[in-house]
Amino acid sequence: MYIDFFYCDKFSTFASQTAQYRQKKMLSEEYYRRLCSAFGYLPTSEQEHAIGICSSFLSDKSSNTAMILRGCAGTGKTLIASALVHMLDSLGAPTVLLAPTGRAAKVFSQYSGKSAHTIHRYIYRQSKPSVEMTGFELGYNRQRRCLFIVDEASMLSNDYGGEQFGSGRLLDDLVRFVYSGPGCHLMLIGDHAQLPPIGELVSQALQADTLEGYRLTVYEATLTTVMRQSQLSGILWNASAIRQLIGRDASTLMPKVKFQGFADITAVSADDFMEALGESLRRVGNDDLIVITRSNHRAGLLNKGIRRYVFDREDELEGGDMVMTVRNNYYWLQPDGEEHDEGEPTQENDAELRPDFIANGDRAVVKRIRRERELYGFRFADATLLLPDYADMEVEVTLILDTLHATTPSLDTESTNRLYQAVSEDYMHLPTKQERIKAIRQNPYFNALQVKYAYAVTCHKAQGGQWAHVYVDQGVPPQEESNEEYLHWLYTAFTRAREHLYLINWPEEMTLNEDKE
């Protein structure tokens, strides 16, 4: 049976409201039946309700509908999303899967069985070079009657960040892009208990009133009840307990973690941390292991210790090192290192969508390091990097080594300006300002990739990804941080773990000891 998504020709001849209502009801019931079949489990009443909302959304022929599916860890949100993708694919209905980061897109692809794109790489195209800045403008939506499904939507920011992408407001641009395609609609999936985007109090993309502000009719469903099989996991049991504290009017209320009875959550002392990390490395490998901490400064200290005591690395950067890009870079994935106009994007074959920039937060494995040198008051090295979240694609780059040890998230403004001024001295002989700026923009040292070691990262950098083994170093929560912010941080950190969660130096007063309760 073929069902035309949102536009079912079988019912197109009915003109009356009664006939349209019957059409929608019949189509909704058919979607509901198919979704329940694809779900794979006997759904709970809460899940049945969410499936019913999804079915009503899919059967609504209006041009201005959107859907929000919220779900906490272990509630079945992922199962519903996966069932939805499989069902629509089986019906021949077009879908495009999107996520905020490469790692999140990789996770989405794994559980849905269909390739997912990063949002920036799908909806933007590189514009022709302006005088000073590299720009990406909103691309063409060539899809028709397509459902765009965005996972990890809690990460979508609509706060202008100064980036050179479209309007600078990602959610605005996403909505504009999707609904510019005939019959296209948007579904946002996310966990409202996770950290909101930096600088925002809540995740706007998961707020119905935000989407209604775009003149959209919003269907919404929220899953909060942890599935019975998920309660056997210490990771999900404790994540659920933390989530239940969020929103309570208790500024000093702190979570108590239960270790007893669970095999997938372990307390690790500082003395045993490096040894445990080495054992995890042998079991799951470098790419499926992460340490999450609270600050860039703390991450720097941990990375230094991990490289020395776990990997026995003494050189500043070696083959096999895991690094993370800490600033968007538009230079090294362009042909011959030159910026160009991509023209109209294909958006047809997922495998053919080669990234046209290296994004802030992308992880890479150093395959080899070549010539190191000092220029313009900074240190550089040529390197071959492998990008594990993009089918192990290799890229030749020049790295700026100074950012490896910086306590700031990336090269600070003063250092960036100093590099710009030093590079510009090489082009003072050019007759016009425009020629000088063009030459600076094509200079490989000014465009050197900024990276940090990626064994230990902040929670915002880890958000959207999942790893087999996750180590959480919470340290001492900053005094200026509210208890609710801390709980969002802790919940997000816990839910990055897929198989085993290790808590470093977890305090006794925050441990649930049932023998003493």
CSV table of N, CA and C in Angstrom, one decimal, residues 314-449:
chain,number,residue,atom,x,y,z
A,314,GLU,N,54.9,11.9,24.7
A,314,GLU,CA,55.7,13.0,25.2
A,314,GLU,C,55.8,14.2,24.2
A,315,ASP,N,55.7,13.9,22.9
A,315,ASP,CA,55.7,14.9,21.9
A,315,ASP,C,54.4,15.7,22.0
A,316,GLU,N,54.5,17.0,21.6
A,316,GLU,CA,53.3,17.8,21.7
A,316,GLU,C,52.1,17.3,20.9
A,317,LEU,N,52.4,16.7,19.7
A,317,LEU,CA,51.3,16.1,18.9
A,317,LEU,C,51.9,15.0,18.1
A,318,GLU,N,51.2,13.8,18.2
A,318,GLU,CA,51.7,12.6,17.5
A,318,GLU,C,50.6,11.9,16.7
A,319,GLY,N,51.0,11.0,15.8
A,319,GLY,CA,50.1,10.2,15.1
A,319,GLY,C,49.3,9.4,16.1
A,320,GLY,N,47.9,9.4,15.8
A,320,GLY,CA,47.0,8.6,16.7
A,320,GLY,C,46.4,9.5,17.7
A,321,ASP,N,46.8,10.8,17.9
A,321,ASP,CA,46.2,11.7,18.9
A,321,ASP,C,44.8,12.0,18.4
A,322,MET,N,43.9,12.1,19.3
A,322,MET,CA,42.5,12.6,19.1
A,322,MET,C,42.4,14.0,19.3
A,323,VAL,N,42.0,14.8,18.4
A,323,VAL,CA,41.8,16.3,18.5
A,323,VAL,C,40.4,16.7,18.2
A,324,MET,N,40.0,17.9,18.6
A,324,MET,CA,38.7,18.5,18.2
A,324,MET,C,38.9,19.9,17.7
A,325,THR,N,38.2,20.1,16.6
A,325,THR,CA,38.2,21.5,16.0
A,325,THR,C,37.5,22.4,16.9
A,326,VAL,N,38.0,23.6,17.2
A,326,VAL,CA,37.4,24.5,18.2
A,326,VAL,C,37.0,25.8,17.5
A,327,ARG,N,37.0,25.8,16.2
A,327,ARG,CA,36.5,27.0,15.4
A,327,ARG,C,36.2,26.5,14.0
A,328,ASN,N,35.1,27.0,13.5
A,328,ASN,CA,34.7,26.6,12.1
A,328,ASN,C,35.9,27.0,11.2
A,329,ASN,N,36.1,26.1,10.2
A,329,ASN,CA,37.2,26.4,9.2
A,329,ASN,C,36.6,26.1,7.9
A,330,TYR,N,36.7,27.1,7.0
A,330,TYR,CA,36.1,27.0,5.6
A,330,TYR,C,37.1,26.8,4.5
A,331,TYR,N,38.4,26.6,4.9
A,331,TYR,CA,39.5,26.7,4.0
A,331,TYR,C,40.0,25.3,3.5
A,332,TRP,N,40.1,24.4,4.4
A,332,TRP,CA,40.9,23.2,4.0
A,332,TRP,C,40.1,22.2,3.2
A,333,LEU,N,38.8,22.2,3.2
A,333,LEU,CA,38.0,21.3,2.4
A,333,LEU,C,37.6,21.8,1.0
A,334,GLN,N,38.1,23.0,0.7
A,334,GLN,CA,37.9,23.6,-0.6
A,334,GLN,C,39.0,23.1,-1.6
A,335,PRO,N,38.7,22.9,-2.9
A,335,PRO,CA,39.7,22.5,-3.8
A,335,PRO,C,40.9,23.4,-3.8
A,336,ASP,N,42.1,22.9,-3.6
A,336,ASP,CA,43.3,23.6,-3.6
A,336,ASP,C,43.3,24.7,-2.5
A,337,GLY,N,42.5,24.5,-1.5
A,337,GLY,CA,42.5,25.5,-0.4
A,337,GLY,C,41.9,26.8,-0.7
A,338,GLU,N,41.1,26.8,-1.8
A,338,GLU,CA,40.5,28.1,-2.2
A,338,GLU,C,39.0,28.1,-2.0
A,339,GLU,N,38.5,29.2,-1.5
A,339,GLU,CA,37.1,29.3,-1.3
A,339,GLU,C,36.4,29.4,-2.7
A,340,HIS,N,35.2,28.9,-2.8
A,340,HIS,CA,34.5,28.9,-4.0
A,340,HIS,C,33.0,28.9,-3.8
A,341,ASP,N,32.3,29.2,-4.8
A,341,ASP,CA,30.8,29.2,-4.8
A,341,ASP,C,30.3,27.8,-5.1
A,342,GLU,N,29.6,27.2,-4.2
A,342,GLU,CA,29.2,25.8,-4.4
A,342,GLU,C,28.1,25.7,-5.4
A,343,GLY,N,27.4,26.8,-5.7
A,343,GLY,CA,26.2,26.8,-6.5
A,343,GLY,C,25.1,26.0,-5.9
A,344,GLU,N,24.2,25.5,-6.6
A,344,GLU,CA,23.0,24.9,-6.1
A,344,GLU,C,23.4,23.5,-5.5
A,345,PRO,N,23.1,23.2,-4.3
A,345,PRO,CA,23.5,21.9,-3.7
A,345,PRO,C,22.6,20.8,-4.3
A,346,THR,N,23.2,19.6,-4.3
A,346,THR,CA,22.4,18.5,-4.9
A,346,THR,C,21.4,17.9,-3.9
A,347,GLN,N,21.8,17.7,-2.6
A,347,GLN,CA,21.0,17.2,-1.6
A,347,GLN,C,20.2,15.9,-1.9
A,348,GLU,N,20.8,15.1,-2.8
A,348,GLU,CA,20.1,14.0,-3.3
A,348,GLU,C,20.7,12.7,-2.7
A,349,ASN,N,22.0,12.6,-2.8
A,349,ASN,CA,22.6,11.4,-2.3
A,349,ASN,C,23.4,11.7,-1.1
A,350,ASP,N,23.1,11.1,0.1
A,350,ASP,CA,23.8,11.4,1.3
A,350,ASP,C,25.3,11.2,1.2
A,351,ALA,N,25.7,10.1,0.5
A,351,ALA,CA,27.1,9.7,0.5
A,351,ALA,C,27.9,10.7,-0.4
A,352,GLU,N,27.2,11.5,-1.3
A,352,GLU,CA,27.9,12.4,-2.1
A,352,GLU,C,28.0,13.8,-1.5
A,353,LEU,N,27.4,14.0,-0.4
A,353,LEU,CA,27.5,15.3,0.3
A,353,LEU,C,28.8,15.5,1.1
A,354,ARG,N,29.8,15.7,0.3
A,354,ARG,CA,31.1,16.0,1.0
A,354,ARG,C,31.1,17.3,1.8
A,355,PRO,N,31.5,17.3,3.1
A,355,PRO,CA,31.5,18.5,3.8
A,355,PRO,C,32.3,19.6,3.1
A,356,ASP,N,31.8,20.8,3.2
A,356,ASP,CA,32.6,21.9,2.6
A,356,ASP,C,33.2,22.8,3.6
A,357,PHE,N,33.1,22.4,4.9
A,357,PHE,CA,33.9,23.1,5.9
A,357,PHE,C,34.0,22.2,7.1
A,358,ILE,N,35.1,22.4,7.9
A,358,ILE,CA,35.3,21.6,9.1
A,358,ILE,C,34.6,22.4,10.3
A,359,ALA,N,33.7,21.8,11.0
A,359,ALA,CA,32.9,22.5,11.9
A,359,ALA,C,33.5,22.5,13.3
A,360,ASN,N,33.2,23.5,14.1
A,360,ASN,CA,33.5,23.6,15.5
A,360,ASN,C,32.9,22.4,16.2
A,361,GLY,N,33.8,21.6,16.9
A,361,GLY,CA,33.3,20.4,17.6
A,361,GLY,C,33.5,19.1,16.8
A,362,ASP,N,34.0,19.2,15.6
A,362,ASP,CA,34.3,18.0,14.8
A,362,ASP,C,35.6,17.3,15.4
A,363,ARG,N,35.5,16.0,15.6
A,363,ARG,CA,36.6,15.3,16.2
A,363,ARG,C,37.4,14.7,15.0
A,364,ALA,N,38.7,14.6,15.2
A,364,ALA,CA,39.6,14.1,14.2
A,364,ALA,C,40.8,13.3,14.8
A,365,VAL,N,41.2,12.3,14.1
A,365,VAL,CA,42.4,11.5,14.5
A,365,VAL,C,43.6,12.0,13.7
A,366,VAL,N,44.7,12.3,14.4
A,366,VAL,CA,45.9,12.7,13.7
A,366,VAL,C,46.5,11.5,13.1
A,367,LYS,N,46.6,11.4,11.8
A,367,LYS,CA,47.2,10.3,11.1
A,367,LYS,C,48.8,10.4,11.0
A,368,ARG,N,49.2,11.6,10.7
A,368,ARG,CA,50.6,11.9,10.7
A,368,ARG,C,50.9,13.4,10.8
A,369,ILE,N,52.0,13.7,11.4
A,369,ILE,CA,52.5,15.1,11.6
A,369,ILE,C,53.8,15.3,10.7
A,370,ARG,N,53.8,16.4,10.0
A,370,ARG,CA,55.0,16.6,9.2
A,370,ARG,C,55.6,17.9,9.7
A,371,ARG,N,56.1,18.7,8.8
A,371,ARG,CA,56.9,19.9,9.1
A,371,ARG,C,56.3,20.8,10.1
A,372,GLU,N,57.0,21.1,11.2
A,372,GLU,CA,56.6,22.1,12.2
A,372,GLU,C,57.5,23.3,12.0
A,373,ARG,N,56.9,24.5,12.2
A,373,ARG,CA,57.7,25.7,12.1
A,373,ARG,C,57.0,26.8,12.9
A,374,GLU,N,57.8,27.9,13.1
A,374,GLU,CA,57.3,29.1,13.8
A,374,GLU,C,57.3,30.3,12.8
A,375,LEU,N,56.1,30.9,12.7
A,375,LEU,CA,55.9,32.0,11.8
A,375,LEU,C,54.9,33.0,12.5
A,376,TYR,N,55.1,34.3,12.2
A,376,TYR,CA,54.2,35.3,12.7
A,376,TYR,C,54.0,35.3,14.2
A,377,GLY,N,54.9,34.7,14.9
A,377,GLY,CA,54.8,34.6,16.3
A,377,GLY,C,54.0,33.5,16.8
A,378,PHE,N,53.6,32.5,15.9
A,378,PHE,CA,52.8,31.4,16.3
A,378,PHE,C,53.5,30.1,15.8
A,379,ARG,N,53.1,29.0,16.3
A,379,ARG,CA,53.7,27.7,15.9
A,379,ARG,C,52.7,26.9,15.0
A,380,PHE,N,53.2,26.3,13.9
A,380,PHE,CA,52.3,25.6,13.0
A,380,PHE,C,52.9,24.2,12.7
A,381,ALA,N,52.0,23.3,12.2
A,381,ALA,CA,52.5,22.0,11.8
A,381,ALA,C,51.5,21.5,10.7
A,382,ASP,N,52.1,20.8,9.7
A,382,ASP,CA,51.3,20.2,8.6
A,382,ASP,C,50.8,18.8,9.1
A,383,ALA,N,49.6,18.5,8.8
A,383,ALA,CA,49.1,17.2,9.4
A,383,ALA,C,48.1,16.6,8.4
A,384,THR,N,48.0,15.3,8.5
A,384,THR,CA,46.9,14.5,7.8
A,384,THR,C,45.9,14.1,8.9
A,385,LEU,N,44.7,14.5,8.8
A,385,LEU,CA,43.7,14.2,9.8
A,385,LEU,C,42.6,13.2,9.2
A,386,LEU,N,42.1,12.4,10.0
A,386,LEU,CA,41.1,11.4,9.7
A,386,LEU,C,39.8,11.8,10.4
A,387,LEU,N,38.7,12.0,9.8
A,387,LEU,CA,37.4,12.5,10.4
A,387,LEU,C,36.5,11.3,10.6
A,388,PRO,N,36.5,10.7,11.8
A,388,PRO,CA,35.7,9.4,12.0
A,388,PRO,C,34.2,9.6,11.9
A,389,ASP,N,33.7,10.8,12.1
A,389,ASP,CA,32.2,11.0,12.0
A,389,ASP,C,31.8,11.3,10.5
A,390,TYR,N,32.7,11.3,9.6
A,390,TYR,CA,32.4,11.5,8.2
A,390,TYR,C,33.1,10.4,7.4
A,391,ALA,N,32.8,9.1,7.7
A,391,ALA,CA,33.3,8.0,7.0
A,391,ALA,C,34.8,7.9,6.9
A,392,ASP,N,35.5,8.4,8.0
A,392,ASP,CA,36.9,8.3,8.0
A,392,ASP,C,37.6,9.1,6.8
A,393,MET,N,36.9,10.2,6.4
A,393,MET,CA,37.5,11.0,5.4
A,393,MET,C,38.8,11.6,5.8
A,394,GLU,N,39.8,11.6,4.9
A,394,GLU,CA,41.1,12.2,5.3
A,394,GLU,C,41.2,13.6,4.7
A,395,VAL,N,41.9,14.5,5.4
A,395,VAL,CA,42.1,15.9,4.9
A,395,VAL,C,43.5,16.3,5.3
A,396,GLU,N,44.1,17.0,4.4
A,396,GLU,CA,45.5,17.6,4.6
A,396,GLU,C,45.3,19.0,5.1
A,397,VAL,N,45.9,19.4,6.3
A,397,VAL,CA,45.7,20.7,6.8
A,397,VAL,C,47.0,21.2,7.4
A,398,THR,N,47.0,22.5,7.7
A,398,THR,CA,48.0,23.1,8.6
A,398,THR,C,47.3,23.4,9.9
A,399,LEU,N,47.9,23.0,11.0
A,399,LEU,CA,47.4,23.2,12.3
A,399,LEU,C,48.1,24.4,13.0
A,400,ILE,N,47.4,25.1,13.8
A,400,ILE,CA,48.1,26.1,14.7
A,400,ILE,C,48.2,25.4,16.1
A,401,LEU,N,49.4,25.2,16.5
A,401,LEU,CA,49.6,24.4,17.7
A,401,LEU,C,49.3,25.2,19.0
A,402,ASP,N,49.3,26.5,18.9
A,402,ASP,CA,49.1,27.3,20.1
A,402,ASP,C,47.8,27.0,20.8
A,403,THR,N,46.8,26.6,20.0
A,403,THR,CA,45.4,26.4,20.7
A,403,THR,C,45.4,25.1,21.5
A,404,LEU,N,46.3,24.2,21.3
A,404,LEU,CA,46.3,23.0,22.0
A,404,LEU,C,46.3,23.2,23.5
A,405,HIS,N,47.0,24.2,23.9
A,405,HIS,CA,47.2,24.5,25.4
A,405,HIS,C,46.5,25.7,25.9
A,406,ALA,N,45.7,26.4,25.0
A,406,ALA,CA,45.0,27.6,25.4
A,406,ALA,C,43.9,27.2,26.4
A,407,THR,N,43.7,28.1,27.4
A,407,THR,CA,42.6,27.9,28.4
A,407,THR,C,41.3,28.5,27.9
A,408,THR,N,41.4,29.3,26.8
A,408,THR,CA,40.1,29.8,26.2
A,408,THR,C,39.6,28.8,25.2
A,409,PRO,N,38.3,28.9,24.9
A,409,PRO,CA,37.7,27.9,24.0
A,409,PRO,C,38.4,27.7,22.6
A,410,SER,N,38.9,28.9,22.1
A,410,SER,CA,39.7,28.9,20.9
A,410,SER,C,40.7,30.0,20.9
A,411,LEU,N,41.4,30.3,19.9
A,411,LEU,CA,42.3,31.4,19.9
A,411,LEU,C,41.6,32.7,20.2
A,412,ASP,N,42.1,33.4,21.2
A,412,ASP,CA,41.4,34.6,21.7
A,412,ASP,C,41.4,35.7,20.7
A,413,THR,N,40.6,36.8,20.9
A,413,THR,CA,40.5,37.8,19.9
A,413,THR,C,41.8,38.6,19.7
A,414,GLU,N,42.5,38.8,20.8
A,414,GLU,CA,43.8,39.5,20.7
A,414,GLU,C,44.8,38.7,19.9
A,415,SER,N,44.9,37.4,20.1
A,415,SER,CA,45.8,36.6,19.3
A,415,SER,C,45.4,36.5,17.8
A,416,THR,N,44.1,36.4,17.6
A,416,THR,CA,43.6,36.4,16.2
A,416,THR,C,43.9,37.7,15.5
A,417,ASN,N,43.7,38.8,16.1
A,417,ASN,CA,44.1,40.1,15.5
A,417,ASN,C,45.6,40.2,15.3
A,418,ARG,N,46.4,39.7,16.2
A,418,ARG,CA,47.8,39.7,16.1
A,418,ARG,C,48.3,38.9,14.9
A,419,LEU,N,47.7,37.7,14.7
A,419,LEU,CA,48.0,36.9,13.5
A,419,LEU,C,47.6,37.6,12.2
A,420,TYR,N,46.4,38.2,12.2
A,420,TYR,CA,45.9,38.9,11.0
A,420,TYR,C,46.9,40.0,10.7
A,421,GLN,N,47.3,40.8,11.6
A,421,GLN,CA,48.2,41.9,11.3
A,421,GLN,C,49.6,41.4,10.8
A,422,ALA,N,50.1,40.3,11.4
A,422,ALA,CA,51.4,39.8,11.0
A,422,ALA,C,51.3,39.3,9.6
A,423,VAL,N,50.2,38.5,9.3
A,423,VAL,CA,50.1,38.0,7.9
A,423,VAL,C,49.9,39.1,6.9
A,424,SER,N,49.1,40.1,7.3
A,424,SER,CA,48.9,41.3,6.4
A,424,SER,C,50.1,42.0,5.9
A,425,GLU,N,51.2,42.0,6.8
A,425,GLU,CA,52.4,42.6,6.4
A,425,GLU,C,53.0,42.0,5.2
A,426,ASP,N,52.8,40.7,4.9
A,426,ASP,CA,53.3,40.1,3.7
A,426,ASP,C,52.7,40.6,2.4
A,427,TYR,N,51.6,41.3,2.5
A,427,TYR,CA,50.8,41.7,1.3
A,427,TYR,C,50.7,43.2,1.2
A,428,MET,N,51.5,43.9,1.9
A,428,MET,CA,51.4,45.4,1.8
A,428,MET,C,51.8,45.9,0.5
A,429,HIS,N,52.5,45.1,-0.3
A,429,HIS,CA,52.9,45.5,-1.7
A,429,HIS,C,51.8,45.5,-2.7
A,430,LEU,N,50.6,44.9,-2.3
A,430,LEU,CA,49.5,44.8,-3.2
A,430,LEU,C,48.8,46.2,-3.3
A,431,PRO,N,48.4,46.6,-4.4
A,431,PRO,CA,48.0,48.0,-4.6
A,431,PRO,C,46.7,48.4,-3.9
A,432,THR,N,45.7,47.5,-3.8
A,432,THR,CA,44.4,47.8,-3.2
A,432,THR,C,44.1,47.0,-2.0
A,433,LYS,N,43.2,47.6,-1.1
A,433,LYS,CA,42.8,46.9,0.1
A,433,LYS,C,42.1,45.6,-0.2
A,434,GLN,N,41.3,45.6,-1.3
A,434,GLN,CA,40.6,44.4,-1.6
A,434,GLN,C,41.5,43.2,-2.0
A,435,GLU,N,42.6,43.6,-2.8
A,435,GLU,CA,43.5,42.5,-3.1
A,435,GLU,C,44.3,42.0,-1.9
A,436,ARG,N,44.6,42.9,-1.0
A,436,ARG,CA,45.3,42.5,0.2
A,436,ARG,C,44.4,41.5,1.1
A,437,ILE,N,43.1,41.9,1.2
A,437,ILE,CA,42.2,41.1,2.0
A,437,ILE,C,42.0,39.7,1.3
A,438,LYS,N,41.9,39.7,0.0
A,438,LYS,CA,41.8,38.4,-0.7
A,438,LYS,C,43.0,37.5,-0.5
A,439,ALA,N,44.2,38.1,-0.5
A,439,ALA,CA,45.4,37.3,-0.3
A,439,ALA,C,45.5,36.8,1.1
A,440,ILE,N,45.1,37.6,2.1
A,440,ILE,CA,45.1,37.2,3.5
A,440,ILE,C,44.1,36.0,3.7
A,441,ARG,N,43.0,36.1,3.1
A,441,ARG,CA,42.0,35.0,3.2
A,441,ARG,C,42.4,33.7,2.6
A,442,GLN,N,43.3,33.8,1.7
A,442,GLN,CA,43.8,32.6,1.0
A,442,GLN,C,45.2,32.1,1.6
A,443,ASN,N,45.6,32.8,2.7
A,443,ASN,CA,46.9,32.4,3.3
A,443,ASN,C,46.6,31.2,4.2
A,444,PRO,N,47.4,30.1,4.1
A,444,PRO,CA,47.2,28.9,4.8
A,444,PRO,C,47.4,29.1,6.3
A,445,TYR,N,48.3,30.0,6.7
A,445,TYR,CA,48.6,30.2,8.1
A,445,TYR,C,47.5,31.0,8.8
A,446,PHE,N,47.0,32.0,8.2
A,446,PHE,CA,45.8,32.7,8.7
A,446,PHE,C,44.6,31.7,8.9
A,447,ASN,N,44.5,30.7,8.0
A,447,ASN,CA,43.4,29.8,8.0
A,447,ASN,C,43.8,28.5,8.7
A,448,ALA,N,44.9,28.5,9.4
A,448,ALA,CA,45.3,27.2,10.1
A,448,ALA,C,44.2,26.7,11.0
A,449,LEU,N,44.0,25.4,11.0
A,449,LEU,CA,43.0,24.8,11.8
A,449,LEU,C,43.3,24.8,13.3
